[in-house]
XYZ file of C-alpha atoms in Angstrom:
685
model
C 2.440 53.050 -13.100
C 6.163 53.848 -13.725
C 8.649 52.564 -16.103
C 9.426 49.665 -13.806
C 6.088 48.075 -14.637
C 6.964 47.797 -18.344
C 9.746 45.267 -17.716
C 9.010 41.687 -18.604
C 7.855 39.586 -15.771
C 10.806 37.127 -16.066
C 13.481 39.809 -16.183
C 15.037 41.043 -13.055
C 14.328 44.577 -12.254
C 17.260 46.900 -12.064
C 17.213 49.751 -9.678
C 19.503 52.784 -10.216
C 22.499 52.892 -7.971
C 22.079 55.061 -5.005
C 24.793 56.283 -2.548
C 23.956 55.907 1.067
C 23.295 59.226 2.811
C 22.887 60.409 6.200
C 21.982 63.672 8.000
C 25.554 64.238 8.905
C 27.263 63.366 5.577
C 25.624 65.451 2.795
C 28.902 66.918 1.601
C 30.167 63.449 0.642
C 27.015 63.015 -1.422
C 27.283 66.345 -3.316
C 30.812 67.148 -4.303
C 31.805 70.872 -5.238
C 31.439 72.033 -8.790
C 35.156 72.381 -9.339
C 37.347 69.289 -9.182
C 40.843 68.409 -9.866
C 41.846 66.242 -12.883
C 42.521 63.556 -10.587
C 38.996 63.750 -9.237
C 37.646 63.808 -12.730
C 39.457 60.670 -13.718
C 38.151 59.015 -10.400
C 34.693 60.035 -11.295
C 34.851 58.680 -14.733
C 36.120 55.396 -13.422
C 33.262 55.299 -10.994
C 30.836 55.779 -13.816
C 32.401 52.937 -15.757
C 32.197 50.494 -12.870
C 28.996 48.296 -12.362
C 26.318 49.485 -10.190
C 26.964 48.810 -6.453
C 24.681 46.586 -4.431
C 21.464 48.184 -3.053
C 21.642 48.567 0.727
C 18.871 51.006 1.326
C 15.239 49.862 1.926
C 12.991 49.210 -0.968
C 11.380 52.646 -1.937
C 7.806 53.006 -1.364
C 6.929 53.196 -5.039
C 8.092 49.717 -5.457
C 5.914 48.430 -2.777
C 2.914 50.123 -4.261
C 3.857 48.675 -7.687
C 4.205 45.077 -6.314
C 2.436 44.656 -3.078
C -0.210 47.239 -2.520
C -1.797 46.780 -5.960
C -1.886 43.077 -5.328
C -2.848 43.092 -1.779
C -6.357 41.876 -2.487
C -4.943 38.739 -3.967
C -2.570 38.261 -1.109
C 0.328 37.281 -3.554
C 3.832 37.770 -2.828
C 5.801 40.923 -4.328
C 7.621 40.404 -7.529
C 10.704 42.168 -5.894
C 12.141 40.803 -2.804
C 11.905 42.786 0.370
C 15.241 43.859 1.818
C 16.066 42.172 5.124
C 17.929 45.177 6.254
C 16.115 47.254 8.949
C 15.081 50.696 7.986
C 17.343 53.559 8.604
C 16.292 55.767 11.528
C 16.205 58.816 9.386
C 14.268 57.000 6.629
C 10.667 57.860 6.265
C 9.918 54.445 4.498
C 7.763 52.317 6.590
C 9.219 49.059 8.118
C 8.717 45.972 6.081
C 6.979 43.373 8.377
C 6.778 39.852 6.996
C 3.360 38.859 5.668
C 1.883 35.664 4.863
C 1.041 35.369 1.213
C -0.697 32.847 -0.925
C -0.023 32.364 -4.668
C -3.435 31.771 -6.217
C -7.135 31.739 -5.476
C -6.913 27.944 -4.653
C -4.016 28.593 -2.189
C -6.119 31.162 -0.698
C -9.010 28.825 -0.128
C -6.498 26.177 1.081
C -5.210 28.535 3.537
C -8.717 29.144 4.942
C -9.345 25.445 4.936
C -6.043 24.737 6.930
C -6.976 27.601 9.370
C -10.294 25.944 10.147
C -8.732 22.521 10.549
C -6.891 22.230 13.928
C -5.010 19.037 12.781
C -3.425 20.418 9.589
C -0.165 18.652 10.310
C -1.464 15.469 11.547
C 0.970 13.423 9.517
C 3.727 14.473 12.013
C 1.933 13.064 14.937
C 2.309 9.463 13.960
C 4.627 7.512 16.205
C 6.342 6.050 13.233
C 7.245 9.404 11.800
C 8.368 10.753 15.017
C 10.752 7.877 15.673
C 12.105 8.091 12.004
C 12.707 11.864 12.398
C 14.328 11.431 15.590
C 16.796 8.753 14.275
C 17.542 10.915 11.232
C 18.350 13.952 13.321
C 20.847 12.005 15.337
C 22.595 10.800 12.266
C 21.182 7.214 12.618
C 19.712 7.116 9.253
C 21.643 3.883 8.332
C 20.040 2.057 11.375
C 16.526 2.836 10.673
C 15.856 -0.138 8.501
C 17.745 -2.714 10.746
C 16.006 -1.265 13.760
C 12.610 -1.456 12.103
C 13.170 -5.090 11.105
C 14.458 -6.003 14.554
C 11.419 -4.415 16.173
C 9.000 -6.268 13.639
C 10.703 -9.619 14.473
C 10.307 -8.836 18.258
C 6.645 -7.932 17.686
C 5.959 -11.288 15.864
C 7.775 -13.125 18.668
C 5.513 -11.315 21.197
C 2.332 -12.240 19.484
C 3.697 -15.842 19.134
C 3.911 -15.961 22.995
C 0.069 -16.331 23.038
C -2.067 -19.306 22.103
C -2.444 -20.657 18.624
C -5.170 -22.163 16.556
C -6.614 -25.429 18.061
C -4.423 -25.429 21.020
C -5.479 -28.106 23.456
C -8.622 -29.030 21.379
C -8.418 -32.569 20.206
C -9.054 -34.544 18.064
C -8.460 -32.276 15.144
C -6.729 -29.265 16.848
C -6.358 -26.399 14.322
C -4.289 -24.735 11.605
C -1.088 -25.094 13.796
C -1.447 -28.886 13.776
C -2.244 -28.920 10.028
C 1.031 -27.277 9.236
C 2.949 -29.420 11.621
C 1.095 -32.562 10.132
C 2.284 -31.525 6.659
C 5.805 -31.497 7.713
C 5.259 -34.949 9.031
C 3.881 -36.172 5.728
C 6.658 -34.783 3.523
C 9.179 -36.310 5.762
C 8.032 -39.951 5.700
C 6.014 -40.388 2.419
C 6.948 -40.142 -1.238
C 5.595 -37.314 -3.369
C 2.717 -39.431 -4.962
C 1.103 -39.941 -1.433
C 1.364 -36.487 -0.352
C -2.180 -35.512 -1.393
C -3.870 -38.874 -0.878
C -2.571 -39.886 2.686
C -5.485 -39.946 5.409
C -7.440 -37.066 3.971
C -9.658 -37.038 6.929
C -6.946 -35.809 9.325
C -5.649 -32.588 7.686
C -5.092 -33.921 4.171
C -2.744 -31.554 2.347
C -4.765 -29.069 0.287
C -2.197 -26.493 -0.658
C 0.074 -26.242 -3.931
C 3.264 -28.120 -4.184
C 5.435 -25.094 -3.050
C 3.884 -25.186 0.233
C 4.777 -28.859 0.633
C 8.285 -28.185 -0.531
C 8.601 -25.391 1.860
C 7.321 -27.471 4.864
C 9.576 -30.243 3.862
C 12.628 -27.882 4.053
C 11.383 -26.609 7.555
C 10.795 -30.178 8.897
C 14.324 -31.229 7.859
C 15.932 -28.903 10.516
C 13.090 -29.728 12.962
C 13.587 -33.542 12.673
C 17.234 -32.923 13.078
C 16.657 -31.126 16.402
C 14.055 -33.609 17.733
C 12.719 -36.431 15.530
C 9.837 -37.121 17.847
C 8.298 -33.712 16.617
C 7.426 -35.185 13.160
C 7.165 -38.873 13.855
C 4.583 -40.283 11.506
C 1.281 -41.083 13.334
C 2.601 -40.866 16.711
C 3.185 -37.010 16.796
C -0.312 -36.133 16.077
C -1.384 -33.397 18.450
C 1.994 -32.818 19.914
C 2.184 -29.669 21.942
C 5.582 -29.624 23.561
C 7.199 -26.330 24.381
C 10.126 -27.078 22.144
C 7.987 -27.904 19.180
C 5.974 -24.971 19.754
C 9.047 -22.650 19.620
C 10.252 -24.324 16.503
C 7.069 -23.778 14.646
C 6.845 -20.166 15.647
C 10.336 -19.546 14.503
C 9.680 -20.970 11.010
C 7.076 -18.235 10.546
C 9.655 -15.526 11.528
C 12.394 -17.171 9.413
C 10.142 -17.205 6.323
C 9.242 -13.509 6.999
C 12.877 -12.632 7.010
C 13.501 -14.699 3.862
C 10.576 -13.500 1.595
C 8.185 -11.006 3.001
C 10.270 -8.377 4.815
C 12.955 -8.019 1.893
C 10.020 -7.560 -0.439
C 8.710 -4.587 1.934
C 12.153 -3.016 1.936
C 12.386 -3.275 -1.802
C 8.888 -1.789 -2.222
C 9.825 1.134 -0.038
C 12.974 1.864 -2.011
C 11.399 1.078 -5.478
C 7.961 2.525 -5.433
C 8.746 5.361 -3.019
C 12.093 6.083 -4.639
C 11.420 9.787 -5.500
C 10.477 10.610 -1.927
C 12.539 11.480 1.144
C 14.237 8.726 3.213
C 12.207 9.664 6.095
C 8.945 8.958 3.925
C 10.288 5.653 2.827
C 11.186 4.665 6.416
C 7.812 5.698 7.766
C 6.119 3.663 5.044
C 8.269 0.628 5.723
C 7.242 0.807 9.420
C 3.566 1.017 8.484
C 3.805 -2.132 6.399
C 5.872 -4.191 8.731
C 3.444 -3.907 11.580
C 0.198 -4.478 9.777
C -1.969 -6.063 12.546
C -4.074 -8.343 10.518
C -1.098 -10.266 9.084
C 0.591 -10.369 12.492
C -2.495 -11.778 14.206
C -3.062 -14.523 11.475
C 0.582 -15.753 10.788
C 2.208 -15.120 14.157
C -0.875 -15.693 16.346
C -3.400 -17.859 14.631
C -0.486 -19.564 12.839
C -0.205 -19.647 9.151
C 2.287 -18.803 6.389
C 0.394 -16.226 4.371
C 3.369 -13.798 4.303
C 5.124 -16.153 1.957
C 2.435 -15.906 -0.757
C 2.042 -12.054 -0.190
C 5.913 -11.720 -0.221
C 6.167 -13.346 -3.649
C 3.306 -11.184 -4.946
C 4.946 -8.132 -3.680
C 8.243 -9.214 -5.195
C 6.505 -9.589 -8.481
C 5.165 -5.889 -8.221
C 8.599 -4.735 -7.605
C 9.990 -6.491 -10.573
C 7.195 -5.036 -12.619
C 8.151 -1.510 -11.522
C 11.733 -2.190 -12.418
C 10.579 -3.193 -15.992
C 11.779 -6.829 -15.380
C 8.426 -8.453 -16.359
C 9.733 -11.931 -16.793
C 11.101 -12.147 -13.247
C 7.892 -10.575 -12.019
C 6.028 -13.388 -13.487
C 8.233 -15.968 -12.001
C 7.660 -14.539 -8.564
C 3.865 -14.416 -9.058
C 3.836 -18.019 -10.260
C 5.796 -18.873 -6.902
C 3.306 -17.197 -4.890
C 0.445 -18.924 -6.699
C 2.241 -22.185 -6.262
C 2.563 -21.606 -2.558
C -1.147 -20.771 -1.927
C -3.905 -20.945 -4.388
C -5.420 -17.836 -2.825
C -2.970 -15.785 -4.972
C -5.506 -16.429 -7.808
C -7.375 -13.392 -6.375
C -4.654 -11.249 -8.107
C -4.380 -13.173 -11.209
C -6.940 -11.165 -13.184
C -5.135 -7.863 -12.404
C -1.638 -9.137 -12.944
C -2.552 -11.170 -16.078
C -4.364 -8.293 -17.576
C -1.552 -5.986 -16.870
C 1.006 -8.066 -18.553
C -1.123 -8.585 -21.659
C -1.827 -4.825 -21.805
C 1.774 -4.133 -21.783
C 2.359 -6.555 -24.530
C -0.336 -4.826 -26.452
C 1.184 -1.353 -25.707
C 4.595 -2.382 -27.049
C 3.189 -3.182 -30.517
C 3.202 -6.272 -32.570
C 6.856 -7.153 -32.696
C 8.070 -6.389 -29.068
C 4.737 -7.140 -27.583
C 4.623 -10.680 -29.206
C 8.163 -11.385 -28.031
C 7.340 -10.364 -24.454
C 4.199 -12.424 -24.550
C 6.130 -15.473 -25.695
C 8.715 -15.019 -22.985
C 6.035 -14.583 -20.346
C 4.015 -17.716 -21.443
C 7.222 -19.769 -21.547
C 8.535 -18.885 -18.176
C 5.195 -19.215 -16.634
C 4.559 -22.778 -18.025
C 8.183 -23.777 -17.292
C 7.887 -22.599 -13.731
C 4.619 -24.540 -13.133
C 6.251 -27.531 -14.811
C 9.157 -27.638 -12.411
C 6.867 -27.241 -9.376
C 4.578 -30.204 -10.538
C 7.496 -32.397 -11.881
C 7.484 -34.703 -8.838
C 3.790 -35.638 -9.673
C 4.430 -36.320 -13.392
C 5.913 -39.429 -15.145
C 8.360 -40.853 -14.574
C 8.586 -39.887 -11.009
C 4.834 -40.649 -10.377
C 1.901 -42.281 -12.166
C 0.219 -39.980 -14.730
C -3.046 -39.951 -12.580
C -1.141 -38.636 -9.537
C -1.118 -34.976 -10.927
C -4.924 -34.860 -10.438
C -4.654 -35.367 -6.595
C -3.215 -31.789 -5.960
C -5.617 -30.247 -8.387
C -8.603 -31.785 -6.679
C -7.358 -30.881 -3.241
C -6.420 -27.320 -4.161
C -9.961 -26.450 -5.352
C -12.282 -27.708 -2.645
C -15.688 -27.135 -4.340
C -17.248 -29.702 -2.074
C -16.839 -27.575 1.030
C -19.753 -25.255 0.457
C -20.413 -21.567 -0.336
C -18.505 -20.124 2.586
C -16.852 -21.149 5.749
C -17.667 -20.108 9.248
C -18.998 -16.456 9.381
C -17.097 -14.405 6.763
C -17.918 -10.734 5.997
C -18.682 -11.131 2.268
C -21.843 -10.912 0.233
C -22.935 -14.580 0.539
C -22.792 -14.873 4.345
C -24.290 -11.406 4.798
C -27.231 -11.952 2.495
C -27.598 -15.506 3.909
C -29.209 -13.911 7.056
C -32.328 -13.093 4.990
C -32.055 -15.354 1.992
C -30.944 -18.988 2.558
C -28.922 -19.735 -0.587
C -28.381 -23.462 0.166
C -32.156 -23.927 0.280
C -32.897 -22.207 -2.915
C -29.985 -23.405 -5.253
C -27.856 -26.483 -5.631
C -24.146 -26.498 -4.968
C -23.339 -26.583 -8.786
C -25.678 -23.655 -9.404
C -24.021 -21.548 -6.618
C -20.508 -22.288 -8.083
C -21.730 -20.939 -11.326
C -23.326 -18.010 -9.830
C -20.375 -17.021 -7.732
C -17.935 -17.409 -10.640
C -20.262 -15.036 -12.771
C -20.534 -12.356 -9.989
C -16.862 -12.504 -9.180
C -15.984 -12.107 -12.897
C -18.355 -9.110 -13.125
C -16.723 -7.692 -10.127
C -13.071 -7.465 -11.424
C -14.179 -6.626 -15.050
C -13.915 -2.973 -14.564
C -10.336 -2.967 -13.647
C -9.541 -5.385 -16.537
C -11.278 -2.970 -18.972
C -9.434 0.041 -17.701
C -6.095 -1.858 -18.070
C -6.957 -2.959 -21.556
C -8.007 0.375 -22.531
C -4.605 1.899 -21.317
C -2.812 -0.653 -23.309
C -4.500 0.051 -26.399
C -3.979 3.918 -25.970
C -0.335 3.384 -25.606
C -0.267 1.368 -28.696
C -2.096 3.931 -30.797
C 0.559 6.469 -29.677
C 3.567 4.348 -30.338
C 4.605 4.453 -26.636
C 7.780 2.578 -25.735
C 7.250 2.392 -21.990
C 4.232 1.479 -19.677
C 2.769 4.547 -18.102
C -0.179 2.655 -16.535
C 1.666 0.964 -13.882
C -0.160 3.112 -11.219
C -3.433 1.351 -12.291
C -1.941 -1.950 -11.001
C -2.526 -1.513 -7.139
C -6.020 -0.447 -7.734
C -6.682 -3.296 -10.014
C -5.271 -5.561 -7.454
C -7.661 -4.266 -4.906
C -10.617 -4.453 -7.193
C -9.895 -8.012 -8.151
C -8.993 -9.497 -4.766
C -11.889 -7.668 -3.024
C -14.246 -9.026 -5.797
C -12.997 -12.598 -5.038
C -13.457 -12.002 -1.281
C -17.008 -10.712 -1.661
C -18.426 -12.980 -4.253
C -16.265 -16.081 -4.951
C -16.946 -19.725 -3.701
C -15.473 -21.101 -0.563
C -14.167 -18.057 1.274
C -13.017 -17.952 4.857
C -12.260 -14.994 7.042
C -8.514 -15.048 6.668
C -8.587 -14.334 2.937
C -9.264 -10.543 3.702
C -5.475 -10.552 3.975
C -5.427 -10.451 0.039
C -7.278 -7.265 -0.389
C -5.407 -5.710 2.467
C -1.957 -5.938 0.658
C -2.806 -3.478 -2.175
C -4.797 -1.043 -0.013
C -1.866 -0.948 2.656
C 0.688 -0.329 -0.099
C -1.493 2.576 -1.265
C -1.884 3.736 2.287
C 1.861 3.640 2.981
C 2.351 6.527 0.425
C -0.789 8.488 1.097
C -1.174 11.949 2.805
C -3.119 11.875 6.002
C -5.848 14.014 4.434
C -6.351 12.096 1.362
C -9.264 9.703 0.727
C -6.630 6.876 0.158
C -5.313 7.227 3.781
C -8.980 7.279 5.249
C -10.077 4.243 3.412
C -6.788 2.530 3.977
C -6.909 2.791 7.820
C -10.679 2.029 7.818
C -10.314 -1.160 5.862
C -7.257 -2.306 7.940
C -9.117 -1.691 11.146
C -12.325 -3.346 10.057
C -10.463 -6.213 8.608
C -9.119 -7.088 12.069
C -12.374 -6.680 13.597
C -13.985 -8.956 11.028
C -11.569 -11.740 12.318
C -12.555 -11.159 15.982
C -14.679 -14.442 16.259
C -11.636 -16.340 14.999
C -9.190 -14.600 17.295
C -11.476 -14.882 20.196
C -11.748 -18.628 19.672
C -8.017 -18.855 19.562
C -7.613 -16.747 22.756
C -5.807 -13.860 21.064
C -7.863 -10.994 22.729
C -4.855 -9.200 24.273
C -2.917 -9.487 20.937
C -5.950 -8.189 19.146
C -6.140 -5.007 21.244
C -2.566 -4.388 21.423
C -1.651 -4.759 17.673
C -4.768 -2.476 16.737
C -3.813 0.227 19.247
C -0.122 0.082 18.357
C -0.605 0.198 14.514
C -3.076 3.188 14.667
C -0.631 5.049 16.945
C 2.120 4.175 14.578
C 0.292 5.736 11.577
C -1.071 8.672 13.493
C -4.664 7.707 13.188
C -7.062 8.463 15.877
C -10.380 6.523 15.455
C -12.077 8.445 18.250
C -11.553 12.014 16.951
C -14.600 13.996 15.727
C -15.630 13.075 12.231
C -15.020 15.604 9.514
C -17.825 16.592 6.999
C -16.981 13.830 4.334
C -18.554 10.572 3.669
C -15.489 8.549 4.570
C -15.109 10.057 7.915
C -18.721 9.790 8.832
C -18.649 6.240 7.755
C -15.621 5.561 9.858
C -17.095 7.093 12.946
C -20.293 5.025 12.518
C -18.350 1.875 11.899
C -15.984 2.217 14.897
C -19.001 3.116 17.161
C -20.821 -0.053 15.994
C -17.768 -2.132 16.532
C -17.134 -0.841 20.133
C -20.827 -1.232 20.931
C -20.750 -4.846 19.647
C -17.733 -5.534 21.799
C -19.361 -4.170 24.926
C -22.595 -6.124 24.323
C -20.542 -9.379 23.875
C -19.051 -8.828 27.186
C -22.097 -7.847 29.021
C -24.932 -10.032 27.497
C -24.853 -13.714 26.884
C -26.315 -14.720 23.540
C -29.668 -16.596 23.759
C -29.504 -20.295 23.264
C -31.645 -20.062 20.064
C -29.179 -17.626 18.390
C -25.686 -18.664 19.651
C -24.063 -16.909 16.556
C -25.781 -13.615 16.934
C -22.556 -11.726 17.595
C -20.543 -13.187 14.631
C -23.561 -12.462 12.446
C -23.782 -8.910 13.559
C -19.992 -8.694 12.964
C -20.500 -9.743 9.414
C -23.295 -7.197 8.887
C -21.097 -4.462 10.227
C -18.003 -5.429 8.091
C -19.393 -6.556 4.852
C -20.849 -3.201 3.803
C -17.517 -1.658 4.435
C -15.692 -4.106 2.215
C -18.330 -3.717 -0.409
C -17.902 0.116 -0.330
C -14.189 -0.375 -0.532
C -14.564 -2.539 -3.512
C -16.589 0.246 -5.277
C -14.246 2.848 -4.228
C -11.306 0.920 -5.894
C -13.250 0.786 -9.075
C -13.798 4.542 -8.896
C -10.160 5.292 -8.279
C -8.955 3.067 -11.001
C -11.074 4.797 -13.520
C -9.684 8.206 -12.112
C -6.216 7.174 -12.478
C -6.821 5.825 -15.872
C -8.526 8.996 -16.903
C -5.533 10.997 -15.476
C -3.077 8.979 -17.310
C -4.550 9.325 -20.719
C -7.737 11.494 -20.515
C -11.031 10.690 -22.250
C -9.327 10.850 -25.664
C -6.242 9.318 -27.172
C -3.153 9.253 -24.813
C -0.379 11.604 -25.237
C 3.031 10.168 -25.568
C 4.692 13.026 -23.609
C 2.084 13.254 -20.869
C -1.489 14.224 -20.019
C -2.995 17.458 -19.083
C -4.665 17.442 -15.771
C -6.229 20.519 -14.260
C -4.836 22.691 -17.101
C -1.250 21.724 -16.426
C 0.961 19.382 -18.334
C 1.584 16.264 -16.270
C 4.122 13.558 -17.447
C 2.705 10.178 -17.849
C 4.368 8.798 -14.733
C 3.150 7.039 -11.932
C 3.922 9.551 -9.385
C 2.471 12.472 -11.228
C -0.785 10.534 -11.962
C -1.348 9.296 -8.508
C -0.597 12.644 -6.783
C -3.471 13.958 -8.894
C -5.782 11.303 -7.396
C -4.553 11.604 -3.711
C -2.075 8.553 -3.585
C 1.629 8.405 -3.664
C 2.327 4.704 -3.065
C 3.061 4.296 -6.837
C 5.618 7.007 -7.349
C 8.318 5.023 -9.035
C 11.708 6.379 -8.141
C 13.505 4.736 -11.062
C 10.874 6.069 -13.591
C 11.236 9.571 -12.286
C 14.887 9.490 -12.215
C 15.011 8.484 -15.779
C 12.648 11.071 -16.819
C 14.686 13.709 -15.109
C 17.729 12.492 -16.903
C 16.126 12.526 -20.279
C 14.737 16.114 -19.551
C 18.189 17.300 -18.753
C 19.696 15.709 -21.933
C 16.888 17.247 -23.925
C 14.996 14.061 -24.935
C 11.431 13.565 -24.921
C 9.871 12.359 -21.661
C 7.584 9.297 -21.821
C 6.065 8.202 -18.546
C 6.639 4.674 -17.270
């Protein structure tokens, strides 16, 4: 080892200046002993000047010192290799570029990538290719408008098919229910909305739905009053009314849901490239389950989901009061938003705890006041002096229909799947089943509540001024909503849309090789398959196949590729094989008269285990993220140590350790980088 090895690793190595030589110019390199005074002064000036740039190849001894001695580790040389070709007269070997890995883990990762033929599968998605193509053509500013226009076109194309209850009197379906509610709000006062002719699609949604349909019917009655004539318009199926009703779904998407998606891509993916943000937006815009239910079957679920997503965006921006208002609006639009209430309520209370007694109490008072005020405004038409005092009980009794039974139709949850071997209604009364389902639902979401509360108390113990446990919220939402779907009372197949929102948000920021991506695409595909009996009854078979194939192509997922050696990939292959087999059997074999629902029941038995495993996986991931944020002991105000490296307590850093990127908050990371440049301490959001 020569004297160069004694230099500090972070100091640049200085090589002595050398004069380029050649076989024909030796005299210029070795001047004669005697020199004139002018030559002496020139030589003195040359010695005082800084060393000239090295032009010759790196000496062999440097390669031995840096590369040859570390060749077994395959690490890059400390001194850069010259890009200049070797001189013809030089005896130094030519420097061919070599592939180097940095550490043992990188060496193993390189072997793993070499053994895997689809190492860059994320670039094969049609969505990413379209985004990359537009960016290369300087059309970056047009990606979002083009994506929104394509999403609107897709919704309109799905809407060309049949809808729920088309041509099936006397009750028809959800399409007629939505139209009938517009009819009620146009002709009846507030106090009669929840009491008029309950046998024919009585209104059973919260007041914001009624207010929304009232605003929609205003424009419809102005165009054609016969569409919403009280009594005489029941079952109307004219072409004009059909187009109008389909357009109301698209208009509400453009008003609430799509802006919430754009805001999510910008807020939660803010630290990532524009290409990644745009690809995530495409993935969310074309989610097949929501397209089929809202634009095909006909409902307005996107409004409730849009308000919930706006609440998450405001939470990410630190505007918790506005987020609470948006969530109350979603809850007042559809009571199914209660599936998210344990997660969101616990998150806000945990944040109040983390802020300490003074600031936390102030925030809690603000949140409680705004929540109560919002509910009061929404229910004001049903309170004195606008209506009798007893009128307020009408919407409450209609919103929570405990008299309907444990489950509706064949839904892929615990009760319907277990009912195949254990007839619950024969062994327990309706009141007992309500209590049992309530207890099981609470037990299902308690792990996420515990993790959030634990994070809040850890932050309080360390006097944290910000909320570094925001990455826990998507997993808590998934755990809570999936628990309600699996175990709660009176669930129907369309409520799978609520667990799909958080898992698709996580999927939008996940790497294709991560567990988040694999679970995300599996749950989305199985959710669409679980609704096949409903979609088949509506006549939406073509839309079912088209949206599934298009979305999987868009995200770069191939369900028919050979499974990898992991549990999730083997499970996916088995589930897809079972679903395809069930479809083929349904087309080829008529169900026996004794068991007319054999295929819907088999559908439930295929899908319910997947949803149960996804629920367990969400609990596991939530605990991992909570562990990564603060570790098993007291949380560190300046970050946690994960894998031996200091990691800031930020959402992006935490989820990248756990395989997800959907909760990388751009604004939090930007503020952290700003504080780091100014020398202040970094506290994760």
